XYZ file of N, CA, C and O in Angstrom:
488
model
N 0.830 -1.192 0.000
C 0.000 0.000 0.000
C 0.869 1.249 0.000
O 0.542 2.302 -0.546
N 1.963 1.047 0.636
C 2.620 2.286 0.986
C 3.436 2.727 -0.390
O 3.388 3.887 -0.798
N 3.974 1.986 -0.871
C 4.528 1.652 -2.127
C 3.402 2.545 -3.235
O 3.701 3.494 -3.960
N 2.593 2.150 -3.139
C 1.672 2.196 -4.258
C 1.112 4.105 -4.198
O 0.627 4.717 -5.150
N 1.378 4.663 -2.807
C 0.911 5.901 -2.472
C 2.026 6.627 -3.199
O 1.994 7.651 -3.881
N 3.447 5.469 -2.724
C 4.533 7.295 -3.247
C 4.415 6.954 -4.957
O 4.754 7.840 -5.741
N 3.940 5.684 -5.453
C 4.084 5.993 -7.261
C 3.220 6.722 -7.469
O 3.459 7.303 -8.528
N 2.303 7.039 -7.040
C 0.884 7.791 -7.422
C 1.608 9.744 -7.387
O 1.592 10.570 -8.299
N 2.252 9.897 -5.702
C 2.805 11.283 -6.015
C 3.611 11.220 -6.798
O 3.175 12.044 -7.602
N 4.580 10.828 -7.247
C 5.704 10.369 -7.946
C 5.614 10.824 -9.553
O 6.453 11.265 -10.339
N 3.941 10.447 -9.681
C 3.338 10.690 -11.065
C 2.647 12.259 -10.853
O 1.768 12.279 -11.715
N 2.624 13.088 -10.399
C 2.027 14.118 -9.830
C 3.019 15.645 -11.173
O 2.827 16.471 -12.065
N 3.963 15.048 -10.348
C 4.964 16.227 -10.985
C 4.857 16.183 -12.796
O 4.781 17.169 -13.529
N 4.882 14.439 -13.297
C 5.060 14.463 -14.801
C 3.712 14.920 -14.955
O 3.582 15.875 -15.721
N 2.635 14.451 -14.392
C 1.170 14.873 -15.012
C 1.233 16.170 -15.425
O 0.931 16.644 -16.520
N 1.869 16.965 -13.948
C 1.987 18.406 -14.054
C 2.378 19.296 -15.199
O 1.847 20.322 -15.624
N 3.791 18.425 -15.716
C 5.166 19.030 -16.855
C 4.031 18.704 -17.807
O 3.719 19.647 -18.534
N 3.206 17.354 -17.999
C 2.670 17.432 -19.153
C 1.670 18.719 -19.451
O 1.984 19.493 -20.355
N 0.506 18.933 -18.712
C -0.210 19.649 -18.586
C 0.670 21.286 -18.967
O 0.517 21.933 -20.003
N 1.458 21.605 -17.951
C 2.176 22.556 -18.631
C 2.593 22.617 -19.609
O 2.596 23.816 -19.886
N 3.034 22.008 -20.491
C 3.507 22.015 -22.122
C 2.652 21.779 -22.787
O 3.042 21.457 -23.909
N 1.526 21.771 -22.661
C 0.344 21.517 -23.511
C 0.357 23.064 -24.303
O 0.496 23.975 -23.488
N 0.214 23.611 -26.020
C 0.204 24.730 -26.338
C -1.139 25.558 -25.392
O -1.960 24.933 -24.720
N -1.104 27.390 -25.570
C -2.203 27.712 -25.081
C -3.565 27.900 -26.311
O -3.468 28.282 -27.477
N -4.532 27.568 -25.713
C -5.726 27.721 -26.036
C -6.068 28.821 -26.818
O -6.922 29.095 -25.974
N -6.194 29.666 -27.602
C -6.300 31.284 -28.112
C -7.714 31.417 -27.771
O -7.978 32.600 -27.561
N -8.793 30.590 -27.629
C -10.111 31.116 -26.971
C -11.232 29.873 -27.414
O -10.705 28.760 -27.433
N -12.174 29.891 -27.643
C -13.424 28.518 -27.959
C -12.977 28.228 -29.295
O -12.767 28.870 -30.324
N -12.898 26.896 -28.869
C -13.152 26.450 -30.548
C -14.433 26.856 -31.704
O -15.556 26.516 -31.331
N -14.364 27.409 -32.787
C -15.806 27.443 -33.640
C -15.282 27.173 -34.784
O -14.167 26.733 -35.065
N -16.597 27.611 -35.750
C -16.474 27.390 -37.230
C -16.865 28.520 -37.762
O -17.746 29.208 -37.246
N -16.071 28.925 -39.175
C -16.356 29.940 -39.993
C -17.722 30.157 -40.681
O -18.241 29.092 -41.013
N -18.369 31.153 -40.951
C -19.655 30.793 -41.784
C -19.274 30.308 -43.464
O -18.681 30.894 -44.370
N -19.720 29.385 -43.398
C -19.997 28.309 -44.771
C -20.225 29.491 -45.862
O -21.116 30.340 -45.831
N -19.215 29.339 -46.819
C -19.112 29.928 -48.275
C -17.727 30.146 -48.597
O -16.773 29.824 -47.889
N -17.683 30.749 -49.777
C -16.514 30.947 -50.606
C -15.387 32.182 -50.364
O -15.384 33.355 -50.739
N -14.729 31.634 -49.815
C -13.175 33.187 -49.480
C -12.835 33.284 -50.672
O -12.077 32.546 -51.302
N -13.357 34.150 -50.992
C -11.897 34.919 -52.558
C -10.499 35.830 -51.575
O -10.653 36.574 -50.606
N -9.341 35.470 -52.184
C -7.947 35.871 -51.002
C -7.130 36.666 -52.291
O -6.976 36.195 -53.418
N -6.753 37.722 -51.907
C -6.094 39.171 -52.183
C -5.697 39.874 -51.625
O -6.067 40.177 -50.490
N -4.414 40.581 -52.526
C -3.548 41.397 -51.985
C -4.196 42.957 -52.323
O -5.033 43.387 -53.117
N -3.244 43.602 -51.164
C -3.897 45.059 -51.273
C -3.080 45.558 -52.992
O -2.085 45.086 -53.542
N -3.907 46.540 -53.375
C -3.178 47.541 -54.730
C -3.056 48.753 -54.430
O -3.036 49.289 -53.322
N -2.948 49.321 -55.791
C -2.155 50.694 -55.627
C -3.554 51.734 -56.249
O -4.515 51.576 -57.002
N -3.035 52.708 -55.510
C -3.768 54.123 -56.298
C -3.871 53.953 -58.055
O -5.041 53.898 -58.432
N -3.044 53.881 -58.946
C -2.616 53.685 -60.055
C -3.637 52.450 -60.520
O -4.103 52.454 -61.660
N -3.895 51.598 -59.752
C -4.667 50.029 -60.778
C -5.440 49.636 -59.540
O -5.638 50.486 -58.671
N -5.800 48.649 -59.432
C -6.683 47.647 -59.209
C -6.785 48.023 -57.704
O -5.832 48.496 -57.084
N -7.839 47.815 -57.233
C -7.808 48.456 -55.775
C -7.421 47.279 -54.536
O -7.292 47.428 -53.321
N -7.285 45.911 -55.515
C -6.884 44.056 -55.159
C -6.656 43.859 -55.714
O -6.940 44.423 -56.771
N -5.799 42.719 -55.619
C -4.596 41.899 -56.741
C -5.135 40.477 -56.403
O -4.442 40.038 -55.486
N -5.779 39.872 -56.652
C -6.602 38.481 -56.424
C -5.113 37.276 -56.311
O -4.033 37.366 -56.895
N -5.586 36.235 -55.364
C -4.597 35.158 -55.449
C -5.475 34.283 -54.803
O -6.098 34.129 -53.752
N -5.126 33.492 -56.505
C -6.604 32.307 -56.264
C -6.192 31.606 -55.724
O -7.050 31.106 -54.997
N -4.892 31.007 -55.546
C -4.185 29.753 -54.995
C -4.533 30.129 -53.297
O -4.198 29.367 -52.390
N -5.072 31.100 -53.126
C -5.178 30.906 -51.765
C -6.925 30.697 -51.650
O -7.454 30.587 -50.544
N -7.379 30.676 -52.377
C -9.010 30.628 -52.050
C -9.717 29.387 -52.137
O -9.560 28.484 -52.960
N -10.557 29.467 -51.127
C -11.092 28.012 -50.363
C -12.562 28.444 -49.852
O -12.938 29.576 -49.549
N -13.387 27.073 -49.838
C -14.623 27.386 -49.980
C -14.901 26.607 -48.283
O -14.580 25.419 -48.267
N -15.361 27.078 -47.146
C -16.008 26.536 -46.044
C -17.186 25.752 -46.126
O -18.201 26.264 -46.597
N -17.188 24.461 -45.692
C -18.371 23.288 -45.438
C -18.620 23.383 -44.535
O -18.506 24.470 -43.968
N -19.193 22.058 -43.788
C -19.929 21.633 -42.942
C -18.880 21.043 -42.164
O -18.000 20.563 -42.879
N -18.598 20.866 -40.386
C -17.767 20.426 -39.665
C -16.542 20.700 -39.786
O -15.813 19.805 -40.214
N -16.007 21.903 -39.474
C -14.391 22.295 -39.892
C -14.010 22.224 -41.205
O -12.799 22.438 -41.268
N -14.656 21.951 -42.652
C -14.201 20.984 -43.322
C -14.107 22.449 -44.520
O -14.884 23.405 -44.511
N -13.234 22.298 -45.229
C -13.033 23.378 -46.776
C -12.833 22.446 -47.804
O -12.769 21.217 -47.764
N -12.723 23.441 -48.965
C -12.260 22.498 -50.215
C -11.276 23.564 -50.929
O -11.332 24.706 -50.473
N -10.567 23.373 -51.775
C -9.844 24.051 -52.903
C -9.923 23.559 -53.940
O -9.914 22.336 -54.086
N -10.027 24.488 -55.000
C -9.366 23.501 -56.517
C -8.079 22.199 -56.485
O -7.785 21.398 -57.373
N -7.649 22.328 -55.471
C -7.029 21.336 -55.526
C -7.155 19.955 -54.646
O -6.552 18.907 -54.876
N -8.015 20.189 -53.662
C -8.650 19.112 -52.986
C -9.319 19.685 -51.567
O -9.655 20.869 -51.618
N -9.585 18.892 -50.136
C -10.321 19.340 -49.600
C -9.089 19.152 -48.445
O -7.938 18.742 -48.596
N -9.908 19.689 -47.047
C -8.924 19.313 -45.947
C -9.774 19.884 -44.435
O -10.989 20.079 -44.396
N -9.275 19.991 -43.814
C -9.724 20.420 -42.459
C -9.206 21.508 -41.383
O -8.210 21.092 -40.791
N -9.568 22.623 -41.033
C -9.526 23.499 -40.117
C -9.482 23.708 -38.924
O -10.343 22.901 -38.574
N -9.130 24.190 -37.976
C -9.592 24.617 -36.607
C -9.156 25.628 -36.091
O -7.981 25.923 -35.871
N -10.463 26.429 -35.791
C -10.637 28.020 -35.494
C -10.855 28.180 -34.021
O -11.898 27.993 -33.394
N -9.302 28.684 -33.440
C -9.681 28.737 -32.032
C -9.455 30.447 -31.581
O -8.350 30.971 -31.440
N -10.656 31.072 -31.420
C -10.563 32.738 -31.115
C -10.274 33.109 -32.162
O -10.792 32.503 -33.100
N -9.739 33.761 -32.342
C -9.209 34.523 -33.758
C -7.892 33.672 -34.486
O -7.403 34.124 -35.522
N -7.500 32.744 -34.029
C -6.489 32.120 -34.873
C -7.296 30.657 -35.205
O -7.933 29.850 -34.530
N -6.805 30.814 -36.978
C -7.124 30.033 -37.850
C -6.223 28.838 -38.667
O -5.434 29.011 -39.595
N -6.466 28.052 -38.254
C -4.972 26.795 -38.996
C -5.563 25.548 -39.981
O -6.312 24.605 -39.727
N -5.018 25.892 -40.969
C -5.636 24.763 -41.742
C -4.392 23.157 -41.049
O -3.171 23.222 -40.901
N -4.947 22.408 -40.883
C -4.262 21.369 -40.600
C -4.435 19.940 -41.084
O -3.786 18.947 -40.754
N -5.327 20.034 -41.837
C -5.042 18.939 -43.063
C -5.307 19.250 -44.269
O -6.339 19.914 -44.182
N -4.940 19.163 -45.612
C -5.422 19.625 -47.543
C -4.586 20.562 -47.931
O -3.722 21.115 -47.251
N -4.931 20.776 -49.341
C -3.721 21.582 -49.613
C -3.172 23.117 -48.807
O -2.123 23.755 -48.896
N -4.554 23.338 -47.938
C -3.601 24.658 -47.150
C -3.103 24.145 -45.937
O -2.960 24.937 -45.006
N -2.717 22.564 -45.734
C -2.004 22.573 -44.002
C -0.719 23.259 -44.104
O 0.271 23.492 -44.798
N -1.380 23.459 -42.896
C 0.012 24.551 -42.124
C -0.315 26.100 -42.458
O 0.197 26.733 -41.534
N -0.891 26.935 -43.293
C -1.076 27.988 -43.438
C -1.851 28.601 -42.298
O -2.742 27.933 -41.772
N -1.575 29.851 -41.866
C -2.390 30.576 -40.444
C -3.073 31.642 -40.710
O -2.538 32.342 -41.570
N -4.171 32.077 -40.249
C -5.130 33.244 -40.798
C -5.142 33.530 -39.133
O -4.872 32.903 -38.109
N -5.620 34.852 -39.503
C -6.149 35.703 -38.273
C -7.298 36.078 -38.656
O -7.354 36.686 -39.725
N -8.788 35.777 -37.751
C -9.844 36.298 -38.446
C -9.887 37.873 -37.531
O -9.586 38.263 -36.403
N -10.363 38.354 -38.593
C -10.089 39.779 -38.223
C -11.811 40.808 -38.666
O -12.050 42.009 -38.540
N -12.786 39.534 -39.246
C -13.792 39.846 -38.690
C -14.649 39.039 -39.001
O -14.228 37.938 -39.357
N -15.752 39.201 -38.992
C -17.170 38.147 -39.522
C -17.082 37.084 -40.308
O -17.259 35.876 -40.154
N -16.570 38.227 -41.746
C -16.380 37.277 -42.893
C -15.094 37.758 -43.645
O -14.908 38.111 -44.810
N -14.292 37.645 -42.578
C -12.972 37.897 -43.118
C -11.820 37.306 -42.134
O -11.896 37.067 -40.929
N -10.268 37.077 -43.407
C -9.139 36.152 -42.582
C -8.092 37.007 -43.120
O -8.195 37.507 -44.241
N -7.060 37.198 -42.342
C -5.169 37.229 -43.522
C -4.736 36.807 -42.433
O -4.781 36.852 -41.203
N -4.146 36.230 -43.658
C -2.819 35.819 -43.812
C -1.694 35.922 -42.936
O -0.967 36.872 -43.230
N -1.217 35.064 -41.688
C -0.050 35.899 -41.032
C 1.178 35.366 -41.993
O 0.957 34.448 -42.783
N 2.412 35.942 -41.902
C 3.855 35.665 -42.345
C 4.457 34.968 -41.680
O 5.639 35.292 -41.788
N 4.317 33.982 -40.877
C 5.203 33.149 -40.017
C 4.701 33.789 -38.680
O 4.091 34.857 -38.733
N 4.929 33.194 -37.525
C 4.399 33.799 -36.021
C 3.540 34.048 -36.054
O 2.582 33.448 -36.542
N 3.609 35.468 -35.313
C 2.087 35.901 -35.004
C 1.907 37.246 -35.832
O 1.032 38.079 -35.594
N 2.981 37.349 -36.965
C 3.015 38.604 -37.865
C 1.566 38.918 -38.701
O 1.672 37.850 -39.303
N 0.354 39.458 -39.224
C -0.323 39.309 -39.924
C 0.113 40.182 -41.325
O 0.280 41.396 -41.446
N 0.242 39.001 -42.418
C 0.573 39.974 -43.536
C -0.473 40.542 -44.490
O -1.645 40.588 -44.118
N -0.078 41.023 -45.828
C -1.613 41.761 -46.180
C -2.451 40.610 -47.427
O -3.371 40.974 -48.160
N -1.993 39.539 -47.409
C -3.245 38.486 -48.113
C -4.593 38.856 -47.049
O -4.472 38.951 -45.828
N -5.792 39.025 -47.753
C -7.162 39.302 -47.321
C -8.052 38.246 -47.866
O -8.263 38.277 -49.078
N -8.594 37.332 -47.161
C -9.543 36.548 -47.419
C -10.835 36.739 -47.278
O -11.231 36.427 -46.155
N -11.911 37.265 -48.231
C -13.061 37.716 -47.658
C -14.431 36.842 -48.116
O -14.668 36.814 -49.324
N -15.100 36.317 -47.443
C -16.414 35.780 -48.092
C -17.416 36.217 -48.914
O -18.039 37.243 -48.642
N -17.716 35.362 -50.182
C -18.499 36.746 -51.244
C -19.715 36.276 -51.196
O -20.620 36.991 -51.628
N -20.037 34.869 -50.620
C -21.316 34.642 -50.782
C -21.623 32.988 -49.829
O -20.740 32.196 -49.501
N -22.723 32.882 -49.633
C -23.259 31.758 -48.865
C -22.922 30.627 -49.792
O -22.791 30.738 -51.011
N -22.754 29.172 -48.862
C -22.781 28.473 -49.528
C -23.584 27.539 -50.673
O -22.978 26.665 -51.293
């Protein structure tokens, strides 16, 4: 019995280290509203007021789930940070920055100026 009390504290501390290294949370998990992101760069006075970049545009389903022209994959939107983590955008990070809108960060927590905006329901 006595034995069996100190493995139990013993395990106390790793539970702990694990729990601590767990990443943090950025806020509730949700889902985007269902439809089509068209994704663009800002322009100039001189031309186009957006510079479209289709390779980044992806259409929101049902259960975390998107698609691209190039296949489909899976999401998870926790607070304002956005990670595709499976299809052709894993690994890419959005910041939603409002309703129906995402960009693009540059690595970290930089947000660069790709704009993803929703044009219509699904």
């Amino acid at each position: 019995m006595r034995s069996s009390v100190l493995s139990a504290f013993a395990l106390v501390p790793l539970a702990y280290g694990l729990i601590a290294a767990a990443p943090p949370v950025d806020g509730p998990v949700d889902t985007l509203p269902q439809g089509r992101y068209h994704c663009s760069l800002p322009g100039d006075a001189g031309g186009k007021a957006r510079v479209p970049v289709p390779a980044l545009d992806f259409t929101i389903g049902n259960s975390s789930s998107y698609r691209t022209e190039d296949g489909s994959g899976v999401y998870l939107l926790r607070g304002k940070s956005l990670q595709f983590t499976r299809g052709p955008l894993k690994g890419k990070t959005f910041e939603r920055t409002g309703e129906n809108t995402v960009t693009l960060r540059n690595g970290g927590s930089e947000v660069g100026d790709v704009r993803c905006v929703r044009s219509n329901a699904r």
